[in-house]
CSV table of C-alpha atoms in Angstrom, one decimal:
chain,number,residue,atom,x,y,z
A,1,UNK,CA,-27.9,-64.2,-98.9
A,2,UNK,CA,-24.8,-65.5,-97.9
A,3,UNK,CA,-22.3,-67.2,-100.8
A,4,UNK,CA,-22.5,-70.3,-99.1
A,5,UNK,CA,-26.4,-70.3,-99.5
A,6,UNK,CA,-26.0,-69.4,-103.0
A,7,UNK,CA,-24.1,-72.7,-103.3
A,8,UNK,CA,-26.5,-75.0,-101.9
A,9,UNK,CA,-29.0,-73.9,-103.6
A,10,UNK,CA,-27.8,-74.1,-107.1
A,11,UNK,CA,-26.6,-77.6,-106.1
A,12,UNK,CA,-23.3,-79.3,-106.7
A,13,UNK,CA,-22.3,-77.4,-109.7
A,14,UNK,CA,-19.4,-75.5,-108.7
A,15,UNK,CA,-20.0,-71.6,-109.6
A,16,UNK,CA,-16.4,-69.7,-110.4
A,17,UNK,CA,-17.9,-66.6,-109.8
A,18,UNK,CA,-19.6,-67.3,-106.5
A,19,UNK,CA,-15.9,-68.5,-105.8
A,20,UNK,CA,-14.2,-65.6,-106.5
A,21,UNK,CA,-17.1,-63.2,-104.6
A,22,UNK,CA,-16.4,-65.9,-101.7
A,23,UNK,CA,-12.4,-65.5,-101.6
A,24,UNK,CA,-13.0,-61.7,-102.0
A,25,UNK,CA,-15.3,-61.5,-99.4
A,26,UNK,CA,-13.4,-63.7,-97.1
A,27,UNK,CA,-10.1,-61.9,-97.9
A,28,UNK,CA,-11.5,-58.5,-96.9
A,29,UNK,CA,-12.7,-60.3,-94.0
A,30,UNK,CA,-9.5,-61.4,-92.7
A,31,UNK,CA,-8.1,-57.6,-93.2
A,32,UNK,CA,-10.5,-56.3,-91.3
A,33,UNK,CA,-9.5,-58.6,-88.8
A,34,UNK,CA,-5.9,-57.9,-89.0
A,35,UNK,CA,-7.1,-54.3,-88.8
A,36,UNK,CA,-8.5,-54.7,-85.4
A,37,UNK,CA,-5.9,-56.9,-83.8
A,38,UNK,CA,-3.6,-54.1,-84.7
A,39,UNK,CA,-6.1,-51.2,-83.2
A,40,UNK,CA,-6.9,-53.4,-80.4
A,41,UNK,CA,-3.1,-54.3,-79.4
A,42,UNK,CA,-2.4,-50.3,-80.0
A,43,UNK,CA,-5.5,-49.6,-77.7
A,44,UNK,CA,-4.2,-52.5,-74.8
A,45,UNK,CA,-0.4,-50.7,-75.3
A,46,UNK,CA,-1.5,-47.3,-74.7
A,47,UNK,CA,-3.6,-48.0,-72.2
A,48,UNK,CA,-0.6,-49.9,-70.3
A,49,UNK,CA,1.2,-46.9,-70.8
A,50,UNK,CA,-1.5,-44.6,-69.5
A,51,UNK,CA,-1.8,-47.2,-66.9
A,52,UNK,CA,1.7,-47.0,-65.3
A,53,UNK,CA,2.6,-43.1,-65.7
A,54,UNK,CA,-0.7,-42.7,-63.6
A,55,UNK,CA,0.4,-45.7,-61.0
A,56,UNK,CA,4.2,-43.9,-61.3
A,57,UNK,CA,2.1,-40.9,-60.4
A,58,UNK,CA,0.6,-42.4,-57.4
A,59,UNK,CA,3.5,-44.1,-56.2
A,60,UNK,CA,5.0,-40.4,-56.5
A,61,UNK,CA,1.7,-39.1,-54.5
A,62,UNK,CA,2.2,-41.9,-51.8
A,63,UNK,CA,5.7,-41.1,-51.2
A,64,UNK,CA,5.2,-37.4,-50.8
A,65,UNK,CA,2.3,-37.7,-48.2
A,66,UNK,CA,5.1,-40.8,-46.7
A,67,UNK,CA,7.9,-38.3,-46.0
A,68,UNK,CA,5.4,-35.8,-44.8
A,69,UNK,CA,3.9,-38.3,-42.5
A,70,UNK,CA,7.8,-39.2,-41.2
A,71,UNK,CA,8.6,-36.4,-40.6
A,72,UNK,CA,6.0,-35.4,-38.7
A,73,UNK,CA,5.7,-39.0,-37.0
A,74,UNK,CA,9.8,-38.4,-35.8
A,75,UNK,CA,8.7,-35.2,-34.6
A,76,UNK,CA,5.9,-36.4,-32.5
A,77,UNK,CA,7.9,-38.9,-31.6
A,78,UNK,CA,10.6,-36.7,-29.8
A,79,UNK,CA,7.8,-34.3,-28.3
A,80,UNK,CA,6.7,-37.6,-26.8
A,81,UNK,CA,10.1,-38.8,-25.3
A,82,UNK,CA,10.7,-34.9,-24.3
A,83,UNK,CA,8.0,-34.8,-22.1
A,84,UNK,CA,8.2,-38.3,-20.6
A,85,UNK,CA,11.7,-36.4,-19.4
A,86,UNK,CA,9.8,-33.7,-18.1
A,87,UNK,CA,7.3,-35.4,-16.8
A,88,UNK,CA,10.7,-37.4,-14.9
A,89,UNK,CA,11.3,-33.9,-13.5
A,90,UNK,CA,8.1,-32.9,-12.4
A,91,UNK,CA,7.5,-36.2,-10.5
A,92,UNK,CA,11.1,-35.9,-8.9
A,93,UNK,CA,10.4,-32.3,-7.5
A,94,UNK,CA,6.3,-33.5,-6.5
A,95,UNK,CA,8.5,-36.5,-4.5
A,96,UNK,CA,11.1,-33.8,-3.3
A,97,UNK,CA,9.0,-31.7,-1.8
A,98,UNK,CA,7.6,-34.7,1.0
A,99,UNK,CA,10.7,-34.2,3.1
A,100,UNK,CA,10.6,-30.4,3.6
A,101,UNK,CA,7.3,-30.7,4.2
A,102,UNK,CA,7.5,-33.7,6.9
A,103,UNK,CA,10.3,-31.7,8.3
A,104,UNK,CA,8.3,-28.4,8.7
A,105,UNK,CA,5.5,-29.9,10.4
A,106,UNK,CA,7.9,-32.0,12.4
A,107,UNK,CA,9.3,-28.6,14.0
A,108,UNK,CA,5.4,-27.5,14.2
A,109,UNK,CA,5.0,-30.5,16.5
A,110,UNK,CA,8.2,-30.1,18.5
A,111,UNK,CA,7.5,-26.4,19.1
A,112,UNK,CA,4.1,-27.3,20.6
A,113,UNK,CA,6.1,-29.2,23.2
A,114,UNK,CA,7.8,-25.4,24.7
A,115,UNK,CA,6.6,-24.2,28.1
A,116,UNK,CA,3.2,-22.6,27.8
A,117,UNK,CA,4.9,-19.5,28.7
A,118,UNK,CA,6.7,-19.8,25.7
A,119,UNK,CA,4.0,-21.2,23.2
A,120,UNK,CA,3.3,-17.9,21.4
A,121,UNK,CA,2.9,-17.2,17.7
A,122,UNK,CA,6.0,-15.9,17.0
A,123,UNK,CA,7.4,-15.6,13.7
A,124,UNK,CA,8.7,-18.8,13.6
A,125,UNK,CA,5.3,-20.5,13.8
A,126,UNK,CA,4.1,-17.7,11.0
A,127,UNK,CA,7.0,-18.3,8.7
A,128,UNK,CA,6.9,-22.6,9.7
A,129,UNK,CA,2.9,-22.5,8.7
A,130,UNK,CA,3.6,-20.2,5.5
A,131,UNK,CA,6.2,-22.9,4.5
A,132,UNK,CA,3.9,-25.9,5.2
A,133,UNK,CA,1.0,-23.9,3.1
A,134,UNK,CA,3.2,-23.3,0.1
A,135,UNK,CA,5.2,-27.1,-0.1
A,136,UNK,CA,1.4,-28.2,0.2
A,137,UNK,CA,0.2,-25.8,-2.6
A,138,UNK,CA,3.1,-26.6,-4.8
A,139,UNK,CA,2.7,-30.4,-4.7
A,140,UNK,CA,-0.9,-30.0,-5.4
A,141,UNK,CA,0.0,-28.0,-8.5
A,142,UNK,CA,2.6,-30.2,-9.2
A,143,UNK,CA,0.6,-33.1,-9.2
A,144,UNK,CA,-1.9,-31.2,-11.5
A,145,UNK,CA,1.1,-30.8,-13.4
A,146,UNK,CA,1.7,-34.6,-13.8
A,147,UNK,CA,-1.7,-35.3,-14.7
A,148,UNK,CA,-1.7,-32.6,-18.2
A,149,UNK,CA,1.9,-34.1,-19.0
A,150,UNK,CA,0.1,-37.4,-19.1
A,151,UNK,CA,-2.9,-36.3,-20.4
A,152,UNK,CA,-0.8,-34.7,-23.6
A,153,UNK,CA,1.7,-38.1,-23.6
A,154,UNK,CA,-1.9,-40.0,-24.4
A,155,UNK,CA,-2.8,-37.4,-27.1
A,156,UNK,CA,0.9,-37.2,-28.5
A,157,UNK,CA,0.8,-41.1,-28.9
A,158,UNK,CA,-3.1,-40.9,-30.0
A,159,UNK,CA,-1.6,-38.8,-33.1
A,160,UNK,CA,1.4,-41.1,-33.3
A,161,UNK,CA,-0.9,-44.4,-33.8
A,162,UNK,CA,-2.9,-42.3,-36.2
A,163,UNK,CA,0.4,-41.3,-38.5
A,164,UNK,CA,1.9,-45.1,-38.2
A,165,UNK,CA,-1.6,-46.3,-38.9
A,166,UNK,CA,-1.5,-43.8,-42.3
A,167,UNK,CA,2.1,-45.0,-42.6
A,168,UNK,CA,0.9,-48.8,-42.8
A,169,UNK,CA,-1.5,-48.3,-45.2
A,170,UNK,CA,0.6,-45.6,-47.6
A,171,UNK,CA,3.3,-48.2,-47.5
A,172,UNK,CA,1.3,-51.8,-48.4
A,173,UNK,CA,-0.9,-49.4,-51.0
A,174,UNK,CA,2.8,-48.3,-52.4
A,175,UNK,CA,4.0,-51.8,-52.3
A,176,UNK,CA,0.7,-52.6,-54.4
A,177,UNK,CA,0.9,-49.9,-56.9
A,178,UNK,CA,4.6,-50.8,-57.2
A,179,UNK,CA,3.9,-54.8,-58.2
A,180,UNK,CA,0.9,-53.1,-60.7
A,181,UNK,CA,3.9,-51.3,-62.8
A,182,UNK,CA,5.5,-54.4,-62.4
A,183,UNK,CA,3.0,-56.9,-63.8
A,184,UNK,CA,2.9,-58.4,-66.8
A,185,UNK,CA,0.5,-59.9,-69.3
A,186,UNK,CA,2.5,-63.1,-68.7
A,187,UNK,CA,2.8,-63.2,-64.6
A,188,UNK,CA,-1.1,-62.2,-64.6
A,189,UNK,CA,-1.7,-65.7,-66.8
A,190,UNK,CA,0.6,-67.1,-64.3
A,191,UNK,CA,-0.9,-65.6,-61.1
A,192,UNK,CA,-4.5,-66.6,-62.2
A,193,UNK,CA,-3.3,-69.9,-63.2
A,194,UNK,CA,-1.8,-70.7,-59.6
A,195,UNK,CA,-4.9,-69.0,-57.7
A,196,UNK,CA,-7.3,-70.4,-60.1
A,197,UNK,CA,-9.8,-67.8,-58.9
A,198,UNK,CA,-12.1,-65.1,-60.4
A,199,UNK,CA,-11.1,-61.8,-58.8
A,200,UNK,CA,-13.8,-59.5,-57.4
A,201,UNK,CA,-13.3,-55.5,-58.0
A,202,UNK,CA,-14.7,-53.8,-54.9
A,203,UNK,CA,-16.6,-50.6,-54.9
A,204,UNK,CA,-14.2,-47.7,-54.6
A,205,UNK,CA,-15.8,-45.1,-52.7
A,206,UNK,CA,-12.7,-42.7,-51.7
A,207,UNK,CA,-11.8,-40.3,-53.2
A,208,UNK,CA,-8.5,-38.7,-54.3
A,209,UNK,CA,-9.0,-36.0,-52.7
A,210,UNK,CA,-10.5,-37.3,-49.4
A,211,UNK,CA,-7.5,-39.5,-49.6
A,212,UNK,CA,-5.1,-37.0,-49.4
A,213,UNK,CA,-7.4,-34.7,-46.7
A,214,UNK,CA,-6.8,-38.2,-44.6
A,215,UNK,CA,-3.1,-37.7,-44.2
A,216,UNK,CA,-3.2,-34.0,-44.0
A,217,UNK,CA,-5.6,-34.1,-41.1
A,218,UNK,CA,-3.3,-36.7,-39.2
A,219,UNK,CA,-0.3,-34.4,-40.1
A,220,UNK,CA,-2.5,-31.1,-38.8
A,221,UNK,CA,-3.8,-33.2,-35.3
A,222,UNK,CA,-0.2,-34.3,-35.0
A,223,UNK,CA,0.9,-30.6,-35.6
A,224,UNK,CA,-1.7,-29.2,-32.9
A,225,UNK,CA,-0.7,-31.9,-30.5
A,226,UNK,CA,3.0,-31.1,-30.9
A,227,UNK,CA,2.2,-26.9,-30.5
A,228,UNK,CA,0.4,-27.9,-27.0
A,229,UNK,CA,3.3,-29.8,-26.3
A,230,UNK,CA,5.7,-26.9,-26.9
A,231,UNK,CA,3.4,-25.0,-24.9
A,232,UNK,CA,3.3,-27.3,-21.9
A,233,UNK,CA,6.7,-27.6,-21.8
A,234,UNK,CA,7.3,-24.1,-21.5
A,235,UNK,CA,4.4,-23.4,-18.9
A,236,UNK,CA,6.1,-26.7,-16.7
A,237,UNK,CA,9.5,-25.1,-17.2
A,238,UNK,CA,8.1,-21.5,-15.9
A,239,UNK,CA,6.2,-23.8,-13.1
A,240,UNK,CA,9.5,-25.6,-11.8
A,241,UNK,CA,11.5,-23.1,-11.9
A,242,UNK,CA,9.0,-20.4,-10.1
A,243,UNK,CA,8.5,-23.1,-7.1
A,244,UNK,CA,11.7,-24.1,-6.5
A,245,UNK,CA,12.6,-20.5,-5.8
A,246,UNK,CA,9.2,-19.7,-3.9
A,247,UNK,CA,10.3,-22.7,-1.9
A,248,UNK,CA,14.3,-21.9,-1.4
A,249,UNK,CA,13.1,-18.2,-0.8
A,250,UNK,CA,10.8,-19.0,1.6
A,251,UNK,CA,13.2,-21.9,3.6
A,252,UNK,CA,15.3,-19.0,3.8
A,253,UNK,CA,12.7,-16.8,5.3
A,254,UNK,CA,11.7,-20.0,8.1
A,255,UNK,CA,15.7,-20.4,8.8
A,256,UNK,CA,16.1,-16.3,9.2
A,257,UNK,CA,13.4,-16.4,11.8
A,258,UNK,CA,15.0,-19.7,13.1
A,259,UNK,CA,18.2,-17.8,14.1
A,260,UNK,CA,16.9,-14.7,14.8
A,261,UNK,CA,14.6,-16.3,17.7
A,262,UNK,CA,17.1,-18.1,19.0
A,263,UNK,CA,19.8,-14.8,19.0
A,264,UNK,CA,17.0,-13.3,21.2
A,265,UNK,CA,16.5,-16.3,23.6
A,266,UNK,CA,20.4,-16.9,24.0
A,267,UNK,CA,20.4,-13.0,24.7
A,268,UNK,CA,17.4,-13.2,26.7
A,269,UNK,CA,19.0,-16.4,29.1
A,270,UNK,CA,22.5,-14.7,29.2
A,271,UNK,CA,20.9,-11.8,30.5
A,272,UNK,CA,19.0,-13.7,33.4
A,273,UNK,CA,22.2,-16.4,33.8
A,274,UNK,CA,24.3,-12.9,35.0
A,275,UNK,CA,21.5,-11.7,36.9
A,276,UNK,CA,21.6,-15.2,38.8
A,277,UNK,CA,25.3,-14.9,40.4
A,278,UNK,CA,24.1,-11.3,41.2
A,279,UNK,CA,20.6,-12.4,43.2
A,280,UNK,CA,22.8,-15.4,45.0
A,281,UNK,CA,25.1,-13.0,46.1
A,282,UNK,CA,22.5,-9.9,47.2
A,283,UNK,CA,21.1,-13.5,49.3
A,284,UNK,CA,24.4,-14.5,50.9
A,285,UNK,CA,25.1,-10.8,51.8
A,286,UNK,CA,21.5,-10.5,53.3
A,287,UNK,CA,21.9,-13.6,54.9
A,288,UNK,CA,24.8,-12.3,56.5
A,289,UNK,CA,23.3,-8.5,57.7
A,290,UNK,CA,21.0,-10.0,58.8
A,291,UNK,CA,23.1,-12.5,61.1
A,292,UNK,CA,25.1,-9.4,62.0
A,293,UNK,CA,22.0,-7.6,63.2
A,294,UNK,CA,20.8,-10.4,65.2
A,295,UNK,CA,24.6,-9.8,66.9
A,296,UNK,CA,23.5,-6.3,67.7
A,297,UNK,CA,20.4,-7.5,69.2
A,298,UNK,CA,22.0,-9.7,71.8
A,299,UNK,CA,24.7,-7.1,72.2
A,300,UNK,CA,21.4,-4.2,73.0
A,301,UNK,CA,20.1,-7.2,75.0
A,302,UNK,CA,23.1,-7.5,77.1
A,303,UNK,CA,23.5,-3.9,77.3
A,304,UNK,CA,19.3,-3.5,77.9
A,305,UNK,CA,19.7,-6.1,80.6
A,306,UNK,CA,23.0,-4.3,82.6
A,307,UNK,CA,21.0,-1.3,82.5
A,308,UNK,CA,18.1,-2.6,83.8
A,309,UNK,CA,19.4,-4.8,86.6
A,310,UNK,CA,21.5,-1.5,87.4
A,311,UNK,CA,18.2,0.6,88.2
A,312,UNK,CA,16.5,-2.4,90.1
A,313,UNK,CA,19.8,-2.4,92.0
A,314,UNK,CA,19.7,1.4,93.0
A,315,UNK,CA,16.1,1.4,93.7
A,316,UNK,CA,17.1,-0.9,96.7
A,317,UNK,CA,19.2,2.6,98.1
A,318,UNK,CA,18.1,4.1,101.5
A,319,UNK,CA,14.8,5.9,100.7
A,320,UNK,CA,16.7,9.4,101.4
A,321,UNK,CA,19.3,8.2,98.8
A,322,UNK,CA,16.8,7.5,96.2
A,323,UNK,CA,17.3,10.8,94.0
A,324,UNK,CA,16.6,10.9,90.8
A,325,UNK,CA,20.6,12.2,89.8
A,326,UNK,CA,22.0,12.3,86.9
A,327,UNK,CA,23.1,8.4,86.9
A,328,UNK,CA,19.7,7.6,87.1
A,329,UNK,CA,18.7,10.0,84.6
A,330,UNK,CA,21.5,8.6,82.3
A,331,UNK,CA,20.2,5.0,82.9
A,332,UNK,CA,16.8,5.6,82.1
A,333,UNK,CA,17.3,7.1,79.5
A,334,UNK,CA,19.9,4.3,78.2
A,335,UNK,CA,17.2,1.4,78.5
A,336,UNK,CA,14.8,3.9,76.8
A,337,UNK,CA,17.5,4.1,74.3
A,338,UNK,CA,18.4,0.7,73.7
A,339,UNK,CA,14.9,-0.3,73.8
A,340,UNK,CA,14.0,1.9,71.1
A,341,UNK,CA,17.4,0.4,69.6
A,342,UNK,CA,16.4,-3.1,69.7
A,343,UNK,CA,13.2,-2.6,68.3
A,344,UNK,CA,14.8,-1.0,65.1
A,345,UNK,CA,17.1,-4.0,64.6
A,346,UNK,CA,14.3,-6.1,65.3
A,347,UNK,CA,12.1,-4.5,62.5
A,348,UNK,CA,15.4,-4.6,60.2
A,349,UNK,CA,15.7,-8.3,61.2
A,350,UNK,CA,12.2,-9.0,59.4
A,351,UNK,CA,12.8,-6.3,56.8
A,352,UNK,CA,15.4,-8.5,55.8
A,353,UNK,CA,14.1,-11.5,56.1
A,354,UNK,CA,11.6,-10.1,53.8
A,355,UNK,CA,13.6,-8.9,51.6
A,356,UNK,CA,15.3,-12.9,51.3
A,357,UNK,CA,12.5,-14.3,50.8
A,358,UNK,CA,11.1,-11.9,47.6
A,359,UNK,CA,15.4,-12.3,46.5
A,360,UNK,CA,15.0,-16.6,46.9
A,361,UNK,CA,11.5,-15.6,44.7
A,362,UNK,CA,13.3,-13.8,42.1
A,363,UNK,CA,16.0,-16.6,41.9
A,364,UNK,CA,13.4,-19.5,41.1
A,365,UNK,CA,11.3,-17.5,38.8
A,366,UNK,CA,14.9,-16.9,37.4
A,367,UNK,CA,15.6,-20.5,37.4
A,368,UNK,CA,12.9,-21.2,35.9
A,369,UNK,CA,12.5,-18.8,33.0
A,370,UNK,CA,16.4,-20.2,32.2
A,371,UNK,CA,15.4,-23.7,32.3
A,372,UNK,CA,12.2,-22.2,29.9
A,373,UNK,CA,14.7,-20.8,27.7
A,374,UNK,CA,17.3,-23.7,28.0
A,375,UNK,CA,14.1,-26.0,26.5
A,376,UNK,CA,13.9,-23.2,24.1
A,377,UNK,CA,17.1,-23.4,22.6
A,378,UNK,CA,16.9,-27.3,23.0
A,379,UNK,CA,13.7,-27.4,20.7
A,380,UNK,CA,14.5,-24.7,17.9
A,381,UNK,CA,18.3,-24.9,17.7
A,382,UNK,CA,18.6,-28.8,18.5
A,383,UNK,CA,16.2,-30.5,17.0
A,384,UNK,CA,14.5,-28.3,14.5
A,385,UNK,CA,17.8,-27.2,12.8
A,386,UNK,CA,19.0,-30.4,12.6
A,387,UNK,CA,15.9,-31.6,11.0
A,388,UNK,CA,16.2,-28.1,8.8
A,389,UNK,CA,19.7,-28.9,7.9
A,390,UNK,CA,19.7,-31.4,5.5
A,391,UNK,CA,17.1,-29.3,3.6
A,392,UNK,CA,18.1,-28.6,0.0
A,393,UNK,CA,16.3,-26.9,-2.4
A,394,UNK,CA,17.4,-28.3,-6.1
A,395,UNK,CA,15.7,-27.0,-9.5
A,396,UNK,CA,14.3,-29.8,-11.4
């Protein structure tokens, strides 16, 4: 029973003993009080302390994992802007190699347009069809090329969002954890006052160390992705460097067999152009035998004909007279002679006409194969090599 109910129920009467229990009582009542404001305001101190040395921690934790993530988001970064520039190459040599290859099937077409007796597959049509095979084959690769630079650019900058993501959130949680150490029992009263609000602690469900494993495994992806970067980049070098001299080796090759075919067809006409002068010549003097034998012919004619009209006029002699002397021998014998005599020019006459007609055969199959060879020339030393010239081969 409490001193107070002792009171009222012995009435108005005041009771100096109940008094002095009741000041005693009340007395070690206010110490204990006093007792537990101190352990209490101990309790709320160290906790404060505890508190901020583990939000100093954190904020230590965050700014680790924020330098690692930095660094690794500047490196990513420059992997990406490093193969943007190579992926500028590689599309500058794919575009570079459209104009040798319009240019080799250009002299494919203009080749086609050579006399059939000159449309063979010589080595210029091998080595032109070789170089149209391999500018095709390395745009094709180059283009595959293009595609795994981009391909890796989108990864790189998958990994890049991922680490500036992580940065985001590891710089608002460090601004947080900073304004925690620097709060106050007064700017809470304050802040509570102004927002006038109950606040809501949400379930925590991650862990410290799933935390952490979150930023390491953005650092690891963005370390993979930069390794296949490195890699890339030194497969792309290998690749641009081993077509461009595939291609300048074999333009070589195409412009070797260029001047060597057209060496041999220069030789090839020069030979037939001094053969020409020789054939119009063996003509002219054929022409000319054969006018001189066509001389002798009337000049056996004439001779034939005095002969002849000779023996008709002695066979009008007096029958007695008619012996056959030695004149008549000698004139018989003459027509005989010059008979067999104009025959022989006569055949010599068509030998040689002959023999003019298979030299005027020889000069227009000449003619022609130097006009074939002329065209020749025109095509392959014309207008391929001045398609050819302007080729350049340049390492991207």
């Amino acid at each position: 029973m409490s001193v107070l109910n002792l009171s009222a129920q012995q009435g108005s009467k005041p009771n100096l003993m109940n008094i002095e229990l009741m000041l005693n009582n009340s007395e070690l009542f206010r110490a204990q009080c006093k007792r537990l404001v101190e352990e209490t305001d101990k309790a709320c101190k160290r906790m404060q302390d505890d508190d901020n040395k583990r939000l100093d921690q954190r904020i230590r934790d965050i700014q680790f994992l924020k330098k690692e993530l930095e660094f690794k988001l500047e490196e990513i970064t420059l992997e990406i802007d490093v193969l943007l520039a190579l992926q500028s190459r590689v599309v500058n040599a794919l575009e570079a190699t459209k104009e040798p290859l319009r240019v080799t099937v250009l002299c494919l077409e203009e080749r086609t347009k050579r006399f059939p007796s000159e449309k063979l597959h010589d080595d210029v049509d091998r080595e032109l069809l070789k170089e149209r095979e391999l500018i095709e084959g390395v745009a094709s690769l180059l283009h595959r090329v293009v595609e795994q630079i981009t391909e890796q650019i989108r990864l790189n900058r998958s990994a890049k969002y991922r680490l500036e993501k992580d940065l985001k959130e590891k710089f608002e949680a460090q601004c947080i954890d900073n304004s925690c150490v620097l709060m106050t029992t007064h700017s809470v009263n304050n802040l509570q006052k102004s927002k006038n609000t109950n606040a809501v602690l949400p379930s925590l469900t991650v862990t410290p160390e799933f935390w952490e494993n979150i930023s390491d495994i953005n650092i690891a992806k963005a370390e993979h992705q930069k390794a296949n970067s490195l890699s890339l980049k030194a497969l792309v070098e290998s690749v641009l460097e081993q077509t461009a001299a595939d291609m300048q080796k074999q333009v070589q090759a195409t412009t070797a067999a260029f001047q060597l075919n057209i060496q041999e067809v220069k030789n090839a006409k020069s030979q037939m152009e001094d053969k020409l002068p020789k054939i119009l010549s063996e003509i002219s003097s054929q022409q000319r035998i054969r006018e001189d034998l066509q001389v002798a012919i009337t000049e056996n004619e004439q001779c034939l004909s005095l002969a002849q009209a000779r023996l008709a006029l002695r066979c009008q002699r007096p029958g007695k007279e008619q012996c056959y002397d030695p004149a008549q021998s000698q004139l018989l014998a003459e027509v005989q002679q010059l008979t067999a005599n104009i025959d022989r020019l006569c055949g010599e006459v068509v030998q040689s006409e002959e023999e003019q007609r298979a030299l005027v055969h020889c000069q227009l199959q000449l003619q022609e194969h130097i006009d074939v060879k002329t065209n020749t020339l025109y095509i392959d030393e014309v207008i391929c090599s001045q398609h050819r010239e302007p080729i350049i081969i340049r390492n991207f």
